[in-house]
XYZ file of N, CA, C and O in Angstrom:
276
model
N 16.341 0.471 33.147
C 16.889 -0.239 32.007
C 17.481 -1.462 32.446
O 17.977 -1.621 33.591
N 17.805 -2.217 31.391
C 18.299 -3.689 31.636
C 19.825 -3.610 32.326
O 20.211 -4.093 33.143
N 20.604 -2.659 31.453
C 22.069 -2.466 31.694
C 22.298 -1.411 32.488
O 21.936 -0.128 31.814
N 22.894 -1.191 33.591
C 23.303 0.041 34.215
C 24.038 0.882 33.504
O 23.917 2.263 33.673
N 24.777 0.342 32.602
C 25.661 1.372 31.752
C 25.118 1.973 30.505
O 25.683 2.996 29.855
N 23.864 1.706 30.162
C 23.120 2.110 29.041
C 22.288 3.314 29.373
O 21.718 3.374 30.310
N 22.745 4.406 28.688
C 22.025 5.778 28.842
C 20.676 5.782 27.924
O 19.686 6.115 28.525
N 20.888 5.410 26.543
C 19.641 5.694 25.894
C 19.852 4.233 24.771
O 20.936 4.067 24.279
N 18.582 3.669 24.432
C 18.463 2.429 23.792
C 17.316 2.714 22.794
O 16.365 3.046 23.053
N 17.603 2.385 21.537
C 16.545 2.655 20.524
C 16.389 1.372 19.807
O 17.495 0.634 19.303
N 15.320 0.807 19.768
C 15.067 -0.471 19.027
C 13.740 -0.454 18.083
O 12.930 0.407 18.405
N 13.999 -1.208 16.960
C 12.770 -1.342 16.206
C 12.660 -2.849 15.889
O 13.576 -3.615 15.711
N 11.184 -3.404 15.907
C 11.199 -4.739 15.642
C 9.753 -4.856 15.145
O 8.824 -4.078 15.008
N 9.775 -6.114 14.340
C 8.307 -6.352 13.660
C 7.454 -7.031 14.829
O 8.061 -8.232 15.417
N 6.232 -6.710 14.731
C 5.194 -7.288 15.815
C 3.913 -7.178 15.151
O 3.486 -6.117 15.153
N 3.390 -8.365 15.023
C 2.016 -8.458 14.466
C 1.960 -7.623 13.267
O 0.763 -6.969 13.018
N 2.657 -7.749 12.284
C 2.619 -7.138 11.053
C 2.971 -5.653 10.978
O 2.758 -4.985 9.995
N 3.349 -5.156 12.121
C 3.846 -3.864 12.096
C 5.218 -3.590 12.672
O 5.638 -4.544 13.200
N 5.738 -2.495 12.289
C 7.123 -2.149 12.949
C 7.033 -1.507 14.223
O 6.292 -0.231 14.090
N 7.310 -1.829 15.270
C 7.181 -1.254 16.654
C 8.473 -0.667 17.115
O 9.604 -1.304 17.145
N 8.593 0.770 17.388
C 9.706 1.471 17.864
C 9.613 1.429 19.245
O 8.712 1.629 19.941
N 10.889 1.503 19.840
C 11.015 1.682 21.392
C 12.280 2.260 21.790
O 13.250 2.102 21.257
N 12.039 3.470 22.545
C 13.053 4.205 23.116
C 13.055 3.973 24.640
O 12.160 4.280 25.314
N 14.298 3.654 25.045
C 14.422 3.551 26.436
C 15.487 4.353 26.978
O 16.596 4.729 26.314
N 15.166 5.105 28.164
C 16.211 6.076 28.578
C 16.451 5.667 30.282
O 15.717 5.466 30.866
N 17.711 5.919 30.491
C 18.065 5.828 31.785
C 17.319 6.650 32.732
O 17.195 7.924 32.524
N 16.882 6.155 33.906
C 16.044 7.251 34.686
C 16.810 8.209 35.428
O 16.126 9.268 35.893
N 18.195 8.301 35.356
C 18.864 9.458 35.839
C 19.302 10.524 34.937
O 19.657 11.405 35.228
N 18.710 10.408 33.644
C 19.043 11.546 32.727
C 18.153 12.471 32.695
O 16.934 12.045 33.071
N 18.584 13.763 32.815
C 17.681 14.852 32.562
C 17.079 14.907 31.050
O 17.495 14.289 30.120
N 15.886 15.619 30.936
C 15.219 15.874 29.665
C 16.296 16.292 28.570
O 16.290 15.809 27.313
N 17.247 17.363 29.103
C 18.145 17.990 28.191
C 19.225 16.969 27.840
O 19.698 17.127 26.661
N 19.387 15.969 28.728
C 20.761 15.149 28.312
C 20.063 14.059 27.284
O 20.506 13.868 26.346
N 18.885 13.779 27.660
C 18.225 12.788 26.777
C 18.173 13.382 25.313
O 18.430 12.594 24.384
N 17.701 14.404 25.036
C 17.554 15.085 23.838
C 18.943 15.127 23.342
O 19.107 14.846 21.988
N 19.962 15.516 23.986
C 21.386 15.709 23.506
C 21.749 14.299 22.896
O 22.324 14.343 21.796
N 21.514 13.240 23.664
C 21.975 11.881 23.147
C 21.342 11.549 21.968
O 21.834 10.928 20.870
N 19.919 11.845 21.908
C 19.216 11.455 20.640
C 19.785 12.060 19.468
O 19.904 11.642 18.356
N 19.995 13.469 19.562
C 20.638 14.185 18.547
C 22.062 13.725 18.086
O 22.336 13.573 17.009
N 22.766 13.458 19.059
C 24.002 12.927 18.776
C 23.959 11.404 18.111
O 24.735 11.233 17.204
N 23.024 10.608 18.472
C 22.767 9.522 17.544
C 22.265 9.632 16.192
O 23.027 8.976 15.287
N 21.453 10.672 16.140
C 21.138 10.890 14.750
C 22.494 11.417 13.942
O 22.586 11.239 12.704
N 23.155 12.318 14.551
C 24.402 12.764 13.742
C 25.267 11.579 13.422
O 25.751 11.688 12.260
N 25.328 10.705 14.398
C 26.278 9.473 14.075
C 25.571 8.695 13.008
O 26.405 8.396 11.808
N 24.155 8.522 12.763
C 23.747 7.871 11.687
C 23.919 8.639 10.339
O 24.105 8.007 9.262
N 23.681 9.724 10.476
C 23.845 10.545 9.104
C 25.348 10.687 8.462
O 25.731 10.678 7.462
N 26.360 10.478 9.636
C 27.702 10.167 9.193
C 28.037 9.133 8.634
O 28.814 8.873 7.654
N 27.390 8.114 9.181
C 27.588 6.659 8.852
C 26.872 6.325 7.350
O 27.391 5.768 6.501
N 25.609 6.828 7.357
C 24.786 6.629 6.055
C 24.154 8.072 5.471
O 23.052 8.263 5.577
N 25.152 8.879 5.033
C 24.428 10.164 4.706
C 23.519 10.170 3.737
O 22.455 11.200 3.713
N 23.152 9.151 2.908
C 22.178 9.074 1.990
C 20.736 8.966 2.877
O 19.889 9.512 2.168
N 20.672 8.552 3.843
C 19.486 8.739 4.754
C 18.984 9.874 4.992
O 17.798 10.450 5.040
N 19.959 10.883 5.135
C 19.703 12.183 5.798
C 19.764 13.505 4.569
O 19.583 14.428 4.796
N 19.687 12.853 3.299
C 19.697 13.669 2.204
C 18.197 14.309 1.994
O 17.353 13.760 2.665
N 17.803 15.249 1.046
C 16.563 15.682 0.874
C 15.580 14.493 0.488
O 14.426 14.807 0.586
N 16.003 13.572 -0.068
C 15.087 12.341 -0.486
C 14.803 11.556 0.551
O 15.477 10.424 0.806
N 14.063 11.669 1.425
C 13.552 11.061 2.606
C 12.786 9.576 2.161
O 12.021 9.941 1.333
N 13.040 8.729 3.042
C 12.312 7.527 2.618
C 11.158 7.598 3.704
O 11.141 8.312 4.731
N 9.916 6.921 3.518
C 8.928 6.851 4.513
C 8.840 5.557 5.239
O 9.050 4.482 4.494
N 8.741 5.630 6.459
C 8.579 4.408 7.273
C 7.121 4.409 8.056
O 6.813 5.418 8.463
N 6.706 3.375 8.250
C 5.338 3.177 8.960
C 5.670 2.386 10.185
O 6.385 1.329 10.146
N 5.201 2.869 11.198
C 5.502 2.116 12.617
C 4.433 2.868 13.497
O 3.884 3.659 13.316
N 4.475 2.037 14.612
C 3.880 2.494 15.892
C 4.728 2.879 17.165
O 6.064 2.157 17.027
N 4.390 3.606 17.797
C 5.174 4.019 18.983
C 4.427 3.793 20.312
O 3.096 4.314 20.316
N 4.587 2.979 21.080
C 4.023 2.552 22.275
C 4.097 3.693 23.344
O 5.035 4.155 23.424
N 2.891 3.987 23.977
C 3.121 4.895 25.075
C 4.022 4.429 26.093
O 4.259 3.103 26.591
N 4.649 5.337 26.797
C 5.581 4.935 27.914
C 5.031 4.322 29.034
O 3.835 4.919 29.457
N 5.566 3.050 29.371
C 5.005 2.552 30.725
C 5.107 3.346 31.887
O 6.091 3.995 31.915
N 4.233 3.322 32.907
C 4.233 3.848 34.066
C 4.860 3.023 35.199
O 4.891 2.031 35.266
């Protein structure tokens, strides 16, 4: 990752008429830690914007790029 102190980064951007999502993770995180941080991020979003997490979900279209090697 670009910054040494960033553990998990999630971005979404417009690219060629599509929304492209990107999730970056520090190489020293275990899969369990990564899943935990993602879950905590979602809890934070739901606390901040509870209407997003209600039963009336919105639909989004996007692509997820394959993880680079």
